[in-house]
Amino acid sequence: MTTSTPESRATEVKARAAALGFDACGIAEAGPIDPDDRLGQWLAQGYHADMDWMDATRPLRQDIRLKLPGACSVVVLAANYYAPRPECQPHTGRVSRYAWGRDYHNALRKPLRALAAYIEEMGEAEKSYCCIDTGPVLERAWAERASVGWTGKNTMLIHPEMGSWLFLSVIAATVELSPDAPAIGRCGTCTACMDACPTGAIVAPGVLDARRCIAYHTVESRGDVPEDLAPAFGDWLFGCDACQEACPWNRKAAETSNADFRPRQGHANPGLDQWESMSEEEFKERFAGSPIRRARYTGMRRNAAIVKKNNSL
Ligand code: B12
Ligand code: SF4
Ligand code: SF4
């Protein structure tokens, strides 16, 4: 006869998550995650730009039980990727910190699956569903409900000790686990992130208009950058961290213990002069296994041309 309880299982899951290298783990009860339809309001305003997949998967994003029927628990994991920026050389652009090392989807897949298997083994015929970024799951909303941290005015999930330099991942499971209490917002009267955003993309506290966001234009978008926005990109070559660098909760961020997330040579501040002569094959080789591949060859050449113009090079 098993003596395990939802409380004891939750404790065991958290211990295993730590042993697998995750820096934080929280648990929530599965169910509708967006009762006020914030995602619907965001989509209705067109803030998702051309990321139509956000709209197409809306019902799934708002209720994870549609993805895993019978799910009763949602385990949220956070992995710290903070590393100090290597010294900048002249004629370089800046890459967002999350993309300096190995692609996090690949780096976290194995430990996430191992934790899911561990959870499934807690009962008979138990099932789970894992997601890192690409699944139809509102990861930050789950992280807030599972007490991993709160969603700041910059929309980032902020952990009270680690700050917001975190990758999130989620496991939904049919196993009953004792939930944590939802986190409480701690931004107070601060507006540093909104003031620091170079393009005014944070249109209200907790509301980001991707059509104005440098991260969207330099990573996700395949189109041209609107002429009125490009000068505000400054030297951001891939992604943007301005709204996180401004956040006081990131001042004491500790360095990641995961070697996968340390900066690869030349990936934090790539030179600007190399892009015109670089072939597509060279690009694929140099950035193999890096999140930078997401922007594709043509996207990086587009971004480099903007940064060069901004620096009058
Ligand atoms: C689409 C997307 C983007 C888009 C849109 C960003 C956005 N704010 O929505 C773009 C391309 C711009 C983007 C950029 C970045 N992203 Co992104 N992105 C996503 C993705 C795939 C979906 C996010 C989503 O659902 N957006 C829709 C809105 C409605 O959701 P939300 O902002 O999360 O809103 C919730 C909370 O803010 C909260 N909330 C509280 N108050 C309010 C008020 C209102 C009115 C609303 C609408 C919401 C709200 O409730 C909302 C949901 O219920 C997630 C992965 C995932 N599956 O969740 C990663 C994710 C959010 N991204 C991530 C990262 C790292 C980034 C970048 C830092 C990368 C970079 N530097 O270039 C930037 C940061 C920009 C920023 N300030 O958010 C991480 C964030 C980790 C963290 N600590 O929060 C995630 C979780 C990926 C991961 N698995 O780690 N991203
Ligand atoms: S990532 Fe950059 S452009 Fe996007 S909201 Fe943050 S500061 Fe603004
Ligand atoms: S900068 Fe200030 S308002 Fe913005 S997320 Fe951080 S604490 Fe919140």
XYZ file of C-alpha atoms and ligand atoms in Angstrom:
420
model
C 0.000 0.000 0.000
C 1.341 3.419 -0.909
C 1.674 6.014 1.812
C 2.226 8.904 -0.573
C 0.025 11.990 -0.341
C -0.335 15.061 -2.627
C 1.905 16.922 -0.142
C 4.639 14.273 -0.028
C 4.572 13.893 -3.811
C 4.910 17.670 -4.272
C 7.949 17.682 -1.980
C 9.496 14.790 -3.922
C 8.872 16.484 -7.296
C 10.564 19.674 -6.090
C 13.567 17.751 -4.763
C 13.915 15.870 -8.054
C 13.590 19.135 -10.045
C 16.466 20.630 -8.028
C 18.554 17.472 -8.523
C 17.969 17.718 -12.285
C 19.367 21.273 -12.290
C 16.253 23.462 -12.243
C 16.636 26.603 -10.127
C 12.996 26.913 -9.053
C 9.906 24.731 -9.100
C 6.302 25.531 -8.194
C 3.012 23.676 -8.510
C -0.511 24.820 -9.441
C -3.834 23.058 -9.803
C -4.767 22.487 -13.476
C -7.779 24.400 -14.797
C -8.650 27.565 -16.729
C -5.697 29.961 -16.407
C -7.050 33.152 -17.947
C -10.557 33.765 -16.529
C -10.503 37.476 -17.467
C -9.569 36.609 -21.067
C -6.424 38.757 -21.003
C -5.026 36.779 -23.900
C -8.235 37.471 -25.891
C -7.968 41.207 -25.173
C -4.313 41.202 -26.185
C -5.103 39.425 -29.461
C -8.099 41.677 -30.167
C -5.789 44.712 -30.040
C -3.494 43.094 -32.623
C -0.599 43.134 -30.131
C 0.554 39.719 -31.378
C 1.660 41.270 -34.727
C 1.741 38.430 -37.282
C 2.174 35.634 -34.697
C -1.162 34.143 -35.790
C -0.329 30.856 -34.089
C -1.087 32.627 -30.783
C -4.681 33.195 -31.916
C -5.089 29.767 -33.506
C -4.189 28.008 -30.242
C -6.054 30.339 -27.869
C -8.470 27.770 -26.301
C -5.570 25.413 -25.559
C -3.498 28.247 -24.063
C -6.344 29.168 -21.752
C -7.001 25.639 -20.479
C -4.188 23.099 -20.377
C -6.709 20.291 -19.758
C -7.592 20.487 -23.465
C -3.982 19.483 -24.154
C -3.918 16.777 -21.483
C -7.403 15.499 -20.599
C -7.513 14.508 -16.938
C -4.643 16.821 -15.968
C -4.900 17.871 -12.349
C -1.469 19.412 -11.648
C 0.817 21.851 -13.429
C 4.490 21.849 -12.435
C 6.418 24.984 -13.465
C 10.208 24.996 -13.689
C 12.589 27.926 -13.985
C 16.222 27.812 -15.153
C 18.491 30.813 -14.502
C 20.492 31.869 -17.581
C 22.131 35.032 -16.228
C 25.774 35.664 -17.165
C 27.619 39.007 -17.241
C 28.000 40.528 -20.709
C 31.502 40.049 -22.166
C 33.285 43.315 -22.883
C 32.068 44.979 -26.108
C 34.529 45.611 -28.945
C 34.011 48.451 -31.445
C 31.794 47.718 -34.485
C 29.687 45.107 -32.729
C 25.968 44.662 -32.106
C 24.271 43.341 -28.987
C 22.535 39.967 -28.720
C 19.918 39.379 -26.037
C 21.321 37.426 -23.090
C 19.010 34.427 -23.595
C 20.722 33.660 -26.898
C 24.401 33.658 -25.873
C 24.687 29.943 -25.247
C 23.074 26.693 -26.317
C 19.456 26.797 -27.463
C 17.410 26.394 -24.280
C 14.804 24.215 -25.962
C 17.516 21.604 -26.533
C 19.321 22.158 -23.229
C 16.218 21.732 -21.065
C 14.393 18.991 -22.969
C 16.233 16.080 -21.343
C 15.860 17.134 -17.665
C 12.241 18.142 -18.294
C 11.392 14.739 -19.779
C 13.217 13.012 -16.926
C 11.102 14.906 -14.393
C 7.909 14.107 -16.331
C 8.796 10.397 -16.312
C 9.437 10.575 -12.556
C 6.004 12.164 -12.011
C 4.259 9.561 -14.187
C 5.811 6.804 -12.097
C 4.117 8.177 -8.981
C 0.934 6.320 -9.887
C -0.487 3.773 -12.290
C -1.260 4.757 -15.889
C -0.449 8.403 -15.158
C 0.153 10.776 -18.070
C 2.008 14.029 -18.590
C 2.541 16.775 -21.155
C 5.808 18.775 -21.336
C 6.274 22.229 -22.822
C 9.229 24.598 -23.248
C 8.190 27.817 -24.947
C 6.752 26.347 -28.150
C 3.687 24.545 -26.713
C 0.279 26.281 -26.504
C 0.656 27.147 -22.822
C 0.580 30.539 -21.015
C 3.816 29.752 -19.216
C 4.172 33.015 -17.285
C 0.607 32.964 -16.031
C 1.202 29.389 -14.799
C 4.492 30.397 -13.212
C 2.713 33.147 -11.307
C -0.026 30.808 -10.153
C 2.546 28.195 -9.114
C 4.376 30.790 -6.999
C 7.596 30.777 -9.049
C 7.355 34.583 -9.301
C 5.094 37.400 -10.434
C 4.584 38.954 -13.867
C 6.149 42.413 -13.843
C 5.011 45.511 -15.719
C 7.448 44.471 -18.470
C 5.417 41.180 -18.638
C 8.475 39.194 -17.498
C 8.181 36.546 -14.815
C 10.259 37.781 -11.860
C 11.561 35.515 -9.112
C 12.147 37.445 -5.856
C 15.772 36.264 -5.553
C 16.853 35.404 -9.111
C 15.104 38.197 -11.011
C 13.773 37.626 -14.545
C 16.722 36.055 -16.438
C 14.853 32.751 -16.420
C 13.701 30.178 -18.907
C 10.357 28.650 -18.034
C 9.049 25.179 -18.748
C 5.885 23.376 -17.738
C 4.727 19.813 -17.058
C 1.000 19.087 -16.848
C 0.241 15.750 -15.173
C -2.692 13.574 -14.177
C -1.040 13.007 -10.784
C -2.460 14.987 -7.850
C 0.203 17.242 -6.299
C -0.311 19.751 -3.529
C -0.394 23.279 -5.097
C 1.483 26.381 -3.962
C -0.226 29.717 -3.303
C -0.126 32.167 -6.260
C 2.648 34.786 -6.164
C 1.835 38.389 -5.357
C 3.062 41.262 -7.562
C 5.978 43.277 -6.139
C 6.505 46.007 -8.750
C 4.891 48.653 -6.554
C 5.100 52.168 -8.013
C 8.195 51.400 -10.130
C 7.953 52.032 -13.895
C 11.668 51.684 -14.808
C 11.057 49.072 -17.524
C 8.360 51.145 -19.232
C 10.608 54.218 -19.173
C 13.600 52.235 -20.512
C 11.879 50.588 -23.484
C 13.421 52.285 -26.546
C 10.302 51.864 -28.709
C 7.450 52.382 -26.228
C 6.343 48.765 -26.688
C 5.034 48.404 -23.109
C 1.808 50.260 -23.777
C 0.389 49.772 -20.253
C 1.634 47.926 -17.156
C 1.771 44.216 -18.127
C 0.751 44.817 -21.756
C 3.300 44.488 -24.553
C 2.603 45.456 -28.161
C 4.799 43.081 -30.175
C 4.434 45.346 -33.224
C 6.709 47.821 -31.421
C 9.005 45.318 -29.676
C 12.620 44.970 -30.844
C 12.628 41.324 -29.742
C 9.727 40.609 -32.088
C 11.186 42.448 -35.067
C 14.737 41.094 -34.783
C 13.855 37.470 -33.900
C 10.341 36.482 -35.002
C 9.412 38.766 -37.888
C 10.367 37.816 -41.429
C 9.314 41.197 -42.839
C 10.835 44.653 -43.049
C 11.214 46.753 -39.914
C 8.988 49.882 -39.971
C 11.177 52.865 -40.877
C 10.043 54.940 -37.907
C 11.040 52.186 -35.436
C 14.449 51.143 -36.787
C 16.478 54.081 -35.379
C 15.265 53.194 -31.864
C 16.809 49.691 -32.156
C 20.221 51.248 -31.380
C 22.754 48.392 -31.390
C 20.311 45.535 -30.634
C 21.211 42.993 -33.307
C 19.120 40.055 -32.030
C 16.465 40.401 -29.302
C 16.456 43.134 -26.680
C 16.994 43.197 -22.918
C 16.383 46.885 -22.132
C 13.234 46.270 -20.053
C 15.045 43.602 -17.993
C 18.309 45.484 -17.564
C 16.325 48.387 -16.084
C 14.540 46.202 -13.535
C 15.770 46.620 -9.930
C 14.936 42.976 -9.206
C 17.722 41.971 -11.607
C 20.465 43.889 -9.768
C 21.391 40.955 -7.581
C 21.013 38.226 -10.211
C 23.413 35.340 -9.549
C 25.355 33.760 -12.387
C 23.900 30.618 -13.979
C 25.370 27.301 -12.882
C 24.438 25.749 -16.241
C 27.457 25.687 -18.585
C 25.072 25.491 -21.588
C 23.977 29.083 -20.991
C 27.435 30.669 -20.734
C 28.320 32.942 -23.677
C 29.798 31.246 -26.724
C 32.723 33.025 -28.344
C 31.421 35.966 -30.421
C 27.728 35.264 -29.730
C 27.057 38.059 -27.196
C 28.430 40.922 -29.286
C 28.927 39.792 -32.894
C 30.941 42.014 -35.206
C 28.882 44.059 -37.663
C 31.182 43.872 -40.660
C 31.000 40.103 -41.160
C 27.376 39.835 -42.336
C 27.686 41.164 -45.866
C 30.352 38.624 -46.840
C 29.005 35.677 -44.765
C 27.380 32.880 -46.779
C 24.227 31.116 -45.607
C 26.213 27.895 -45.061
C 28.692 29.752 -42.878
C 25.840 31.283 -40.874
C 24.270 27.863 -40.275
C 27.593 26.407 -39.188
C 28.639 29.286 -36.890
C 25.283 29.463 -35.149
C 24.413 25.748 -35.066
C 22.513 24.911 -31.868
C 22.105 28.607 -30.975
C 18.795 30.509 -30.596
C 20.239 33.019 -33.106
C 19.353 30.551 -35.879
C 15.688 31.486 -35.267
C 16.128 34.834 -37.052
C 17.534 33.023 -40.102
C 20.315 34.247 -42.372
C 18.253 36.936 -44.108
C 16.878 38.187 -40.782
C 20.361 38.626 -39.294
C 21.577 40.476 -42.375
C 18.524 42.750 -42.149
C 19.220 43.369 -38.438
C 22.928 44.062 -39.025
C 22.121 46.626 -41.727
C 19.867 48.485 -39.250
C 22.480 48.507 -36.474
C 25.188 49.655 -38.879
C 22.978 52.529 -40.033
C 22.169 53.423 -36.426
C 25.880 53.566 -35.661
C 26.582 55.419 -38.949
C 29.166 52.786 -39.874
C 4.899 35.271 -27.906
C 6.129 35.384 -27.030
C 6.934 36.515 -27.186
C 6.496 37.728 -28.026
C 5.430 38.526 -27.223
C 5.877 38.837 -25.774
C 4.741 39.025 -24.777
N 4.996 39.811 -23.752
O 3.680 38.438 -24.921
C 7.858 38.452 -28.253
C 8.473 37.956 -29.566
C 7.798 39.972 -28.296
C 8.675 37.910 -27.087
C 9.785 38.552 -26.556
C 10.539 38.060 -25.512
N 10.454 36.851 -24.937
Co 8.988 35.621 -25.310
N 7.578 34.384 -25.431
C 6.450 34.378 -26.088
C 5.609 33.124 -25.744
C 5.786 32.094 -26.871
C 4.127 33.416 -25.497
C 3.864 34.623 -24.560
C 2.389 34.945 -24.459
O 1.580 34.086 -24.173
N 2.038 36.206 -24.725
C 0.662 36.666 -24.671
C 0.455 37.600 -23.455
C -1.041 37.904 -23.267
O 0.905 36.875 -22.402
P 1.947 37.389 -21.279
O 2.668 38.614 -21.606
O 2.751 36.185 -20.916
O 0.855 37.839 -20.243
C 0.555 37.183 -19.079
C 1.042 38.035 -17.918
O 1.687 39.235 -18.341
C -0.191 38.249 -17.121
N -0.640 39.620 -17.053
C -0.555 40.295 -15.908
N -1.171 41.443 -16.037
C -1.686 41.516 -17.298
C -2.487 42.497 -17.906
C -2.924 42.314 -19.234
C -3.846 43.295 -19.846
C -2.488 41.177 -19.965
C -2.841 41.009 -21.418
C -1.687 40.205 -19.322
C -1.315 40.368 -17.969
O -1.216 37.473 -17.646
C -0.970 37.158 -18.993
C -1.594 35.841 -19.377
O -2.674 35.549 -18.654
C 6.301 32.656 -24.408
C 6.336 31.146 -24.168
C 4.982 30.619 -23.713
N 4.552 29.518 -24.287
O 4.351 31.194 -22.837
C 7.741 33.232 -24.518
C 8.395 33.798 -23.245
C 7.362 34.633 -22.551
N 9.453 34.653 -23.765
C 10.521 34.661 -23.051
C 11.652 35.509 -23.281
C 12.940 35.146 -22.556
C 11.544 36.614 -24.141
C 12.559 37.748 -24.319
C 13.309 38.153 -23.036
C 13.578 37.397 -25.412
C 14.449 38.573 -25.860
N 15.172 39.209 -24.984
O 14.508 38.890 -27.011
C 11.639 38.880 -24.865
C 11.050 39.695 -23.696
C 10.064 40.729 -24.098
C 9.022 40.956 -22.994
N 9.169 42.043 -22.219
O 8.116 40.132 -22.844
C 10.391 33.754 -21.824
C 10.116 34.639 -20.599
C 10.742 34.182 -19.307
C 10.354 35.124 -18.187
N 11.199 35.229 -17.178
O 9.311 35.736 -18.196
C 9.179 32.831 -22.252
C 8.285 32.365 -21.106
C 9.808 31.624 -22.987
C 10.384 30.598 -22.019
N 9.866 29.380 -22.055
O 11.250 30.870 -21.221
N 8.153 36.744 -26.608
S 12.273 43.665 -25.234
Fe 13.026 45.780 -25.687
S 11.575 46.608 -27.179
Fe 10.601 44.784 -26.270
S 9.393 45.596 -24.552
Fe 11.405 45.078 -23.682
S 12.606 46.975 -23.846
Fe 10.832 47.211 -25.177
S 11.327 47.576 -13.752
Fe 9.972 48.019 -12.032
S 7.895 47.965 -12.924
Fe 9.256 46.999 -14.395
S 9.121 44.817 -13.946
Fe 10.872 45.606 -12.767
S 10.027 46.197 -10.753
Fe 8.291 45.911 -12.167
